[in-house]
C-alpha cells in the first residue's frame, strides 16, 4: 500500500502545471494532469482499472472545459485526477462519490498553486542577480529550483491525504444514510453540466453554433450514434468548411512550406541545428518551471534561450549579461503555440550578433507585442478546443474499449503537439515577425478556428447527451396506476432535464457572468434541495 501511495503521489507531482520532467507542460499538465489519464495510471498502480476508469470518466466529463488562461487555475484537475480515484479504490467506495470529492480536492490544489505562484517570485529575483553577473548556469538553476517546493507540496500533501484519508473515507462511506446518498448522487449527476457549459461559453459565437451543439445532441439521443461516429462526421464537415474558406495560399501551407525550405541544419547564419533544436526542447520542457505572478514564464523563456545566448555571445561577458537580462523580463503565452515567438527571437538575436540594427527595446517590444494575440489564439485553439475535443473522443473510447481511450489521448496529443510546436518554432526562425503577421492577418487562423468549432460543438453535444444523465423520480400514483414524469419527458426528448440544465449553466456563465466557483456552489444547493426532496 505504501508503494502504491508513493507512486501515485509522485505522479500527482509530475502531472502538475509547470513540472518539466515529462515533456514539460505539454506532457505533464496536459497529459499526465488530465483526470482520465491520471485515473488510468491509478488503475495500473492499484490493479482496479474498472473503478479507476469509471471515476476518470466522471471527473473528466465534469472538468473537460477547464482551461488556465494566464496561468489562472480555477480548479486543480490534476490533483483531483490522482487523489479521487485512489481514495475511492482504497476505500471500496462507489465511483459516483468522485463528483463530491472533486470540489475540496480541486480547491486545495488551487491554494497550493497560488502559494507557489507567489513564492516563486523569490527565485525570479535570484535569477535577476545571476543575470546581472552574466551567469547562464545561475539563471537555469533558479528556473529549476521552484520545482523543489512544488514537489514538497504536491507529493507531500497527496501522500498524506491518501495515507491518512483511506481509513476515514471507509468509515464515512459506511455510515452515509440513504438521504445523503441521494443528495450526493444528485450533485454528481448535475456537476458534469459545468464542464459543458464552460466549453459552450468558450466556443459559441453565434446562434449557428448553438444549433450545431443541438444537432450533436439529437444525433446521439434519437439516432443512437456513438461519439466516435459523430467525431468522424464532424471531421469531414470541418474539413469541408476549412477548404471552402481557404484562399489560394493557406496559412497552414505557409507554415509547412517555410518550415520545409530546407532543414534547420542548413541555415547559413551563426546558429546551427544543434543550437536551435536545443533551444526548442528547453522551451518545451522548462517553460513553466518557475511561473510567478511577477514574471509569468519570463525565467523559463531565458532558460530556453541559453543555447542561443551561449552560441552567439559566449565569449562576450557583457553581451551575455545583457541578453540574459532582456530575456528574464515578463513573458507569458500558450506554450505550445508560443514556440513561434522563441523561433522569431532566436532569429532576431542572430541578426543582432551579425551586426544588425536590433537593440534591446526592439526584441522586448516584439516579444510583448506577440504575447497578447498568441495567448488568445493559443488558449482558444489548444486548451479551449483541441484538448476537449480529443478528450471527448477518448472518453467515448474508454466507455467502449477501456484503456484504449486514455492511451489514444496520451499518444495522439503528445505526438501531434510536439510536431506542430516544432513546426511553428522553425517557422518563426525562418520567417520572423513578418511571417507571424501574415498568418494572423490573412484570416486563415479564423477559418481553422471555425472549422474546429464545428467539429467540437458536434462532439460536445454528443458528449452532453451521453454523460449528463439527470432523471426525475417524481410520479403520480392512483391505486395500481403509476405515471412517471420521467417517461413523459423521455417521450418529448430523451435526456431533456440534462439538456435544459446545460443551457441553464451556459446562460449563467455567458449572460450572468457567474464564475465556475459560484456555479459549483449553486449546483450543490440545487442538488441538496432536489436530491433531499427526492425530486431527482
XYZ file of C-alpha atoms in Angstrom:
536
model
C 0.000 0.000 0.000
C 2.829 2.429 0.868
C 4.469 1.780 -2.501
C 1.182 2.422 -4.318
C 0.616 5.696 -2.439
C 4.208 6.769 -3.151
C 3.859 6.140 -6.884
C 0.501 7.938 -7.092
C 1.909 10.902 -5.133
C 4.892 11.078 -7.491
C 2.555 11.127 -10.495
C 0.490 13.887 -8.857
C 3.679 15.953 -8.856
C 4.645 15.031 -12.434
C 1.167 15.969 -13.685
C 1.095 19.413 -12.083
C 1.303 22.630 -14.065
C 4.884 23.622 -14.881
C 6.560 20.327 -13.926
C 9.257 19.723 -16.570
C 10.073 16.026 -16.387
C 7.579 14.579 -18.913
C 7.817 16.958 -21.881
C 7.056 19.951 -19.677
C 3.547 21.400 -19.605
C 2.731 19.557 -22.845
C 3.227 16.063 -21.437
C 2.842 16.884 -17.748
C -0.163 19.102 -17.112
C -1.891 18.462 -20.455
C -1.384 14.675 -20.480
C -0.476 13.271 -17.056
C -2.588 16.024 -15.495
C -5.829 15.119 -17.287
C -8.172 13.204 -14.929
C -8.840 10.453 -17.489
C -5.102 9.755 -17.864
C -4.482 10.146 -14.137
C -7.240 7.667 -13.282
C -5.837 5.223 -15.851
C -2.430 5.402 -14.159
C -4.022 4.986 -10.731
C -5.795 1.897 -12.085
C -2.469 0.470 -13.267
C -0.914 1.022 -9.852
C -3.814 -0.244 -7.722
C -4.907 -3.058 -10.025
C -8.545 -1.866 -10.124
C -8.747 -0.481 -13.646
C -12.533 -0.771 -13.899
C -13.242 1.527 -10.942
C -10.420 3.884 -11.891
C -11.766 4.419 -15.408
C -15.319 4.929 -14.121
C -14.020 7.655 -11.810
C -11.896 9.100 -14.604
C -14.890 9.416 -16.929
C -16.952 11.122 -14.215
C -14.237 13.657 -13.340
C -13.072 14.308 -16.885
C -16.645 14.940 -18.039
C -17.112 17.437 -15.217
C -13.965 19.433 -15.909
C -13.493 18.953 -19.649
C -13.937 22.698 -20.179
C -11.457 23.899 -17.545
C -8.651 25.994 -19.085
C -5.874 28.044 -17.484
C -5.711 31.433 -19.230
C -2.768 33.485 -17.993
C -1.845 30.653 -15.591
C -5.076 31.269 -13.633
C -6.075 27.890 -12.210
C -9.833 27.752 -11.442
C -9.683 24.113 -10.285
C -6.748 21.758 -9.971
C -7.981 18.912 -12.162
C -4.593 17.202 -11.958
C -4.717 16.764 -8.181
C -8.358 15.664 -8.401
C -7.426 13.073 -11.019
C -4.988 11.278 -8.731
C -6.472 11.634 -5.250
C -10.163 10.967 -6.021
C -9.814 7.584 -7.803
C -7.123 6.419 -5.391
C -9.243 7.235 -2.325
C -12.317 5.568 -3.805
C -10.447 2.397 -4.778
C -8.630 2.138 -1.447
C -11.890 2.703 0.438
C -14.080 0.404 -1.699
C -16.399 3.372 -2.226
C -18.890 3.984 -5.034
C -17.386 5.671 -8.097
C -20.216 8.241 -8.042
C -18.674 9.681 -4.870
C -15.927 11.118 -7.095
C -18.074 14.089 -8.099
C -18.366 15.212 -4.480
C -14.670 14.710 -3.723
C -13.595 16.911 -6.604
C -14.533 20.225 -5.024
C -12.431 20.173 -1.823
C -9.504 18.482 -3.595
C -9.653 20.902 -6.517
C -9.715 23.944 -4.226
C -6.817 22.542 -2.177
C -4.809 22.254 -5.386
C -5.642 25.850 -6.292
C -4.369 27.027 -2.902
C -1.097 25.131 -3.443
C -0.700 26.616 -6.924
C -1.412 30.154 -5.729
C 1.139 29.723 -2.930
C 3.868 28.591 -5.331
C 2.870 31.308 -7.811
C 3.704 33.897 -5.141
C 6.680 32.060 -3.610
C 8.379 31.708 -6.996
C 8.920 35.481 -7.069
C 11.847 34.831 -4.710
C 13.579 32.744 -7.380
C 12.792 35.370 -10.017
C 14.835 37.944 -8.106
C 17.627 35.429 -7.573
C 17.631 34.865 -11.345
C 17.890 38.649 -11.856
C 21.059 38.728 -9.737
C 22.526 35.844 -11.721
C 21.645 37.600 -14.976
C 23.446 40.720 -13.742
C 26.528 38.546 -13.280
C 26.146 37.092 -16.759
C 25.731 33.626 -15.220
C 23.825 31.311 -17.547
C 24.003 28.459 -15.032
C 22.645 30.713 -12.301
C 19.573 31.649 -14.365
C 18.959 27.999 -15.253
C 19.242 26.879 -11.628
C 16.722 29.478 -10.483
C 14.284 28.357 -13.141
C 14.540 24.784 -11.840
C 14.678 25.341 -8.066
C 10.955 26.229 -7.705
C 10.194 22.610 -8.548
C 11.620 21.605 -5.151
C 8.806 23.498 -3.430
C 6.306 22.146 -5.953
C 7.454 18.588 -5.207
C 7.255 19.058 -1.431
C 3.693 20.372 -1.672
C 2.276 18.072 -4.363
C 3.951 14.861 -3.290
C 3.690 15.526 0.447
C 0.024 16.556 0.540
C -1.091 13.799 -1.865
C 0.770 11.198 0.186
C -0.698 12.492 3.459
C -4.277 12.550 2.116
C -4.065 9.031 0.699
C -2.243 7.584 3.698
C -4.476 9.170 6.335
C -7.706 9.593 4.397
C -8.215 5.967 3.422
C -9.434 4.900 6.850
C -11.609 7.948 7.371
C -13.296 7.633 3.982
C -14.092 3.964 4.662
C -15.833 4.941 7.897
C -17.668 7.852 6.299
C -18.917 5.705 3.411
C -20.110 3.011 5.808
C -22.266 5.474 7.764
C -23.708 7.559 4.938
C -27.530 7.443 5.284
C -29.809 6.894 2.296
C -30.992 10.519 2.149
C -27.393 11.787 1.999
C -26.612 9.234 -0.704
C -29.499 10.670 -2.726
C -28.096 14.179 -2.323
C -24.581 13.104 -3.343
C -25.958 11.245 -6.347
C -27.965 14.308 -7.394
C -24.917 16.566 -7.139
C -22.853 14.025 -9.074
C -25.465 13.930 -11.862
C -25.614 17.737 -12.136
C -21.921 18.666 -11.899
C -20.853 17.472 -15.402
C -23.056 20.231 -16.847
C -20.450 22.713 -15.588
C -17.781 21.377 -17.951
C -20.133 21.503 -20.946
C -21.306 24.998 -20.026
C -17.726 26.280 -19.787
C -16.914 24.814 -23.198
C -20.001 26.338 -24.791
C -19.082 29.719 -23.347
C -15.657 29.499 -24.950
C -16.679 28.140 -28.367
C -20.156 29.523 -29.108
C -20.009 32.734 -31.117
C -23.450 32.773 -32.793
C -26.802 31.003 -32.990
C -25.486 28.583 -35.624
C -23.027 27.264 -33.067
C -25.891 26.599 -30.664
C -27.610 24.709 -33.470
C -24.532 22.524 -34.062
C -24.459 21.574 -30.388
C -28.136 20.623 -30.566
C -27.511 18.565 -33.727
C -24.787 16.601 -31.938
C -27.150 16.029 -29.031
C -30.031 14.894 -31.259
C -27.835 12.538 -33.311
C -26.985 10.747 -30.081
C -30.357 10.608 -28.325
C -32.503 9.814 -31.373
C -30.218 8.034 -33.845
C -28.056 6.457 -31.124
C -24.855 7.429 -32.937
C -21.759 6.999 -30.737
C -19.385 9.896 -30.139
C -16.749 8.357 -32.431
C -19.182 8.299 -35.381
C -20.170 11.909 -34.728
C -16.482 12.875 -34.481
C -15.855 11.343 -37.916
C -18.879 13.156 -39.357
C -17.734 16.390 -37.729
C -14.206 15.986 -39.095
C -15.500 15.661 -42.651
C -17.732 18.721 -42.189
C -14.902 20.735 -40.584
C -12.529 19.923 -43.449
C -15.159 20.974 -45.987
C -15.708 24.291 -44.169
C -11.976 24.958 -43.882
C -11.373 24.234 -47.572
C -14.276 26.472 -48.585
C -12.845 29.369 -46.554
C -9.259 28.856 -47.695
C -7.765 31.148 -50.277
C -5.068 30.277 -52.732
C -2.393 30.466 -50.063
C -3.272 28.752 -46.813
C -1.664 29.907 -43.584
C -1.011 26.297 -42.717
C 0.622 25.804 -46.096
C 2.753 28.850 -45.377
C 3.926 27.377 -42.089
C 4.640 23.984 -43.624
C 6.400 25.373 -46.677
C 8.535 27.782 -44.682
C 9.474 25.036 -42.253
C 10.364 22.658 -45.057
C 12.501 25.066 -47.096
C 15.499 23.023 -46.201
C 16.092 21.515 -42.799
C 17.009 23.761 -39.914
C 20.512 22.241 -40.092
C 21.086 24.026 -43.406
C 20.859 27.566 -42.047
C 23.517 29.948 -43.311
C 23.658 32.080 -40.166
C 25.510 31.741 -36.864
C 23.039 29.342 -35.289
C 23.419 25.685 -36.193
C 20.846 22.884 -35.945
C 22.156 21.656 -32.591
C 21.712 25.074 -31.010
C 18.243 25.639 -32.450
C 16.998 22.152 -31.565
C 18.354 22.527 -28.029
C 16.513 25.855 -27.718
C 13.224 24.311 -28.808
C 13.485 21.330 -26.446
C 14.487 23.511 -23.498
C 11.378 25.611 -24.116
C 9.171 22.530 -24.372
C 10.470 21.053 -21.106
C 11.211 24.090 -18.947
C 8.875 26.944 -19.993
C 6.694 26.711 -16.878
C 9.155 25.675 -14.162
C 9.238 28.988 -12.322
C 5.941 30.639 -13.261
C 5.210 33.507 -10.918
C 2.802 36.368 -10.517
C 5.570 38.842 -11.317
C 7.256 37.453 -14.452
C 4.988 34.558 -15.540
C 7.185 32.448 -17.916
C 9.982 35.032 -18.068
C 12.722 32.955 -16.424
C 11.619 29.897 -18.403
C 12.000 31.899 -21.627
C 15.524 32.968 -20.612
C 16.361 29.333 -19.789
C 15.188 28.233 -23.241
C 17.256 30.957 -24.913
C 20.517 29.946 -23.193
C 21.796 27.755 -26.095
C 21.359 30.737 -28.456
C 22.982 33.132 -25.967
C 25.936 30.815 -25.422
C 26.408 30.283 -29.149
C 26.198 33.963 -30.111
C 27.713 35.726 -27.099
C 29.605 33.030 -25.198
C 32.923 34.875 -25.473
C 31.487 38.272 -24.601
C 30.505 38.616 -20.927
C 28.780 41.964 -21.400
C 26.593 40.764 -24.290
C 25.765 37.577 -22.380
C 24.689 39.630 -19.365
C 22.534 41.944 -21.466
C 20.912 39.033 -23.314
C 20.025 37.277 -20.053
C 18.596 40.487 -18.608
C 16.335 41.175 -21.591
C 15.004 37.629 -21.649
C 14.184 37.396 -17.922
C 11.562 40.110 -18.398
C 7.851 39.275 -18.115
C 6.604 36.851 -20.744
C 3.501 34.703 -20.964
C 1.961 32.786 -23.847
C 0.209 29.483 -24.517
C 3.375 27.322 -24.508
C 2.695 25.066 -27.492
C 1.780 27.939 -29.839
C 4.353 30.157 -28.113
C 7.277 28.261 -29.628
C 6.887 30.510 -32.687
C 7.958 33.501 -30.547
C 11.060 31.639 -29.427
C 11.988 30.925 -33.042
C 11.431 34.558 -34.019
C 13.508 35.895 -31.121
C 16.296 33.422 -31.925
C 16.419 34.879 -35.434
C 16.480 38.436 -34.045
C 19.352 37.585 -31.707
C 21.238 36.094 -34.636
C 20.719 39.252 -36.694
C 21.895 41.365 -33.759
C 25.043 39.269 -33.359
C 25.730 39.720 -37.082
C 25.670 43.486 -36.659
C 22.029 44.179 -37.469
C 20.325 47.320 -36.150
C 18.432 45.484 -33.418
C 18.590 46.716 -29.840
C 17.114 45.508 -26.536
C 13.951 47.546 -26.961
C 13.264 46.063 -30.397
C 13.468 42.482 -29.132
C 11.427 43.158 -25.979
C 8.795 45.121 -27.909
C 8.318 42.289 -30.378
C 8.032 39.718 -27.561
C 5.407 41.789 -25.749
C 3.525 42.554 -28.971
C 3.220 38.845 -29.818
C 2.216 37.761 -26.303
C -1.370 39.019 -26.327
C -2.688 37.772 -29.669
C -0.844 34.449 -29.495
C -2.090 33.831 -25.954
C -5.675 34.423 -27.056
C -5.314 32.269 -30.156
C -3.427 29.572 -28.270
C -5.861 29.328 -25.356
C -8.780 29.146 -27.769
C -7.268 26.548 -30.097
C -5.395 24.277 -27.665
C -6.918 24.010 -24.144
C -10.188 25.540 -25.347
C -10.839 23.382 -28.422
C -8.244 20.728 -29.302
C -7.814 19.225 -25.836
C -11.574 18.985 -25.002
C -12.227 17.536 -28.450
C -9.577 14.839 -28.083
C -10.689 14.126 -24.513
C -14.301 13.729 -25.637
C -13.185 11.120 -28.168
C -11.012 9.477 -25.508
C -13.955 9.299 -23.087
C -16.043 7.583 -25.747
C -13.232 5.127 -26.475
C -12.858 4.443 -22.757
C -16.547 3.669 -22.490
C -16.382 1.149 -25.340
C -12.788 -0.078 -25.326
C -11.449 0.573 -21.821
C -7.796 1.567 -21.659
C -7.724 2.397 -25.380
C -9.252 5.801 -24.518
C -6.537 7.229 -22.256
C -3.786 5.627 -24.352
C -5.212 7.227 -27.510
C -5.291 10.675 -25.916
C -1.813 10.460 -24.367
C -0.079 9.256 -27.541
C -2.053 11.275 -30.095
C -1.963 14.564 -28.191
C 1.714 14.330 -27.296
C 2.919 13.424 -30.798
C 0.674 15.934 -32.580
C 1.517 18.784 -30.200
C 5.277 18.277 -30.358
C 5.057 18.089 -34.158
C 3.177 21.364 -34.681
C 5.066 23.156 -31.906
C 8.390 22.286 -33.555
C 6.943 23.321 -36.921
C 5.954 26.707 -35.504
C 9.392 27.199 -33.932
C 11.058 26.591 -37.304
C 8.550 28.884 -38.996
C 9.266 31.695 -36.534
C 13.004 31.327 -37.023
C 12.820 31.258 -40.830
C 10.212 33.970 -41.462
C 10.464 36.230 -38.418
C 7.845 38.756 -37.362
C 6.590 39.250 -40.927
C 5.682 35.562 -41.198
C 3.681 35.616 -37.973
C 1.885 38.801 -39.003
C 0.979 37.282 -42.373
C -0.672 34.295 -40.697
C -2.570 36.440 -38.221
C -3.791 38.916 -40.834
C -4.916 36.734 -43.746
C -7.885 35.154 -41.988
C -6.699 31.565 -42.202
C -6.499 31.168 -38.428
C -10.123 32.283 -38.206
C -11.014 29.642 -40.786
C -9.181 26.959 -38.844
C -10.851 28.053 -35.596
C -14.311 27.972 -37.211
C -13.713 24.501 -38.618
C -12.524 23.179 -35.261
C -15.508 24.797 -33.546
C -17.901 22.937 -35.861
C -16.241 19.631 -35.027
C -16.039 20.475 -31.342
C -19.678 21.515 -30.977
C -20.986 18.339 -32.621
C -18.819 16.179 -30.369
C -19.638 18.193 -27.235
C -23.348 17.891 -27.998
C -22.946 14.114 -28.220
C -20.840 14.070 -25.053
C -23.528 16.010 -23.205
C -26.233 13.547 -24.307
C -24.080 10.584 -23.290
C -22.761 11.598 -19.884
C -25.224 14.087 -18.391
C -27.928 11.850 -17.048
C -30.364 13.765 -14.844
C -33.646 11.992 -14.202
C -36.607 12.854 -12.018
C -38.140 10.406 -9.550
C -41.492 12.199 -9.449
C -44.553 10.132 -10.257
C -48.318 10.201 -9.884
C -49.929 7.170 -8.256
C -53.611 6.315 -8.042
C -54.382 2.806 -6.942
C -52.461 0.452 -9.192
C -51.848 3.173 -11.729
C -48.474 4.940 -11.742
C -47.492 7.709 -14.134
C -43.801 8.526 -14.072
C -42.874 12.065 -15.066
C -39.555 10.848 -16.478
C -41.350 8.622 -19.001
C -43.382 11.589 -20.220
C -40.247 13.709 -20.566
C -38.437 10.913 -22.438
C -41.280 10.832 -24.961
C -40.760 14.544 -25.572
C -36.948 14.209 -25.820
C -34.640 11.732 -24.079
C -32.378 13.473 -21.575
C -34.491 16.632 -21.596
C -33.697 17.644 -17.998
C -29.948 17.391 -18.553
C -30.257 19.228 -21.870
C -32.127 22.136 -20.269
C -29.766 22.209 -17.288
C -26.702 22.503 -19.564
C -28.207 25.574 -21.234
C -29.112 26.989 -17.829
C -25.449 26.712 -16.772
C -24.293 28.170 -20.089
C -26.705 31.096 -19.613
C -25.343 31.772 -16.138
C -21.759 31.811 -17.448
C -22.310 33.710 -20.690
C -25.025 36.179 -19.682
C -24.814 36.498 -15.917
C -21.010 36.141 -15.763
C -21.077 33.556 -12.998
C -17.664 32.130 -12.093
C -17.057 28.390 -12.011
C -16.892 28.512 -8.204
C -20.295 30.243 -7.936
C -21.854 27.706 -10.271
C -20.463 24.796 -8.270
C -21.981 26.326 -5.152
C -25.323 26.708 -6.938
C -25.188 23.099 -8.216
C -24.554 21.884 -4.678
C -27.525 23.896 -3.444
C -29.804 22.545 -6.191
C -28.547 19.013 -5.539
C -29.164 19.306 -1.807
C -32.704 20.581 -2.298
C -33.858 18.360 -5.181
C -31.899 15.305 -4.027
C -33.069 15.709 -0.438
C -36.691 16.027 -1.545
C -36.343 13.018 -3.859
C -37.133 15.054 -6.989
C -34.005 13.796 -8.798
